[in-house]
């Protein structure tokens, strides 16, 4: 979906992929289960800095 989703967003001004609080929590949880706490912390910090939610 990377290429086609980006093209749809550009052409029709659609928001095909949106990072939500639910997405962030699920992603951080998955990373922690894989012993990737630093990656999880990085995603969390980026999410907070962007003010997404």
Coordinates of C-alpha atoms in Angstrom, one line a residue:
X1 CA 0.0 0.0 0.0
X2 CA 3.0 2.3 0.3
X3 CA 3.0 3.5 -3.3
X4 CA -0.7 3.3 -4.1
X5 CA -1.8 4.7 -0.8
X6 CA 0.5 7.7 -1.2
X7 CA -0.7 8.3 -4.7
X8 CA -4.3 8.2 -3.5
X9 CA -3.5 10.7 -0.8
X10 CA -1.9 13.1 -3.2
X11 CA -4.5 12.8 -6.0
X12 CA -7.7 12.9 -3.9
X13 CA -6.3 14.5 -0.7
X14 CA -7.4 11.5 1.3
X15 CA -6.0 10.6 4.6
X16 CA -5.5 6.9 3.9
X17 CA -3.2 6.1 6.9
X18 CA -3.7 8.0 10.1
X19 CA -1.7 7.4 13.3
X20 CA -4.0 7.3 16.2
X21 CA -3.6 6.8 19.9
X22 CA -4.8 3.2 19.5
X23 CA -2.2 2.6 16.8
X24 CA 0.6 4.1 18.9
X25 CA -0.3 2.0 21.9
X26 CA -0.6 -1.2 19.9
X27 CA 2.8 -0.5 18.1
X28 CA 4.6 0.3 21.4
X29 CA 3.2 -2.8 23.0
X30 CA 4.3 -5.0 20.1
X31 CA 7.8 -3.5 20.2
X32 CA 8.1 -4.0 24.0
X33 CA 7.1 -7.7 23.5
X34 CA 10.0 -8.0 21.1
X35 CA 12.4 -6.4 23.7
X36 CA 12.7 -3.2 21.6
X37 CA 11.9 -0.7 24.4
X38 CA 14.1 2.0 22.9
X39 CA 12.1 1.8 19.6
X40 CA 8.9 1.9 21.6
X41 CA 10.0 5.0 23.5
X42 CA 11.1 6.7 20.3
X43 CA 7.7 6.2 18.7
X44 CA 6.0 7.4 21.9
X45 CA 8.1 10.5 22.0
X46 CA 7.6 11.3 18.3
X47 CA 3.8 10.8 18.8
X48 CA 3.7 13.2 21.7
X49 CA 5.9 15.8 19.9
X50 CA 3.5 15.7 16.9
X51 CA 0.6 16.2 19.2
X52 CA -1.4 13.4 17.5
X53 CA -4.4 12.0 19.1

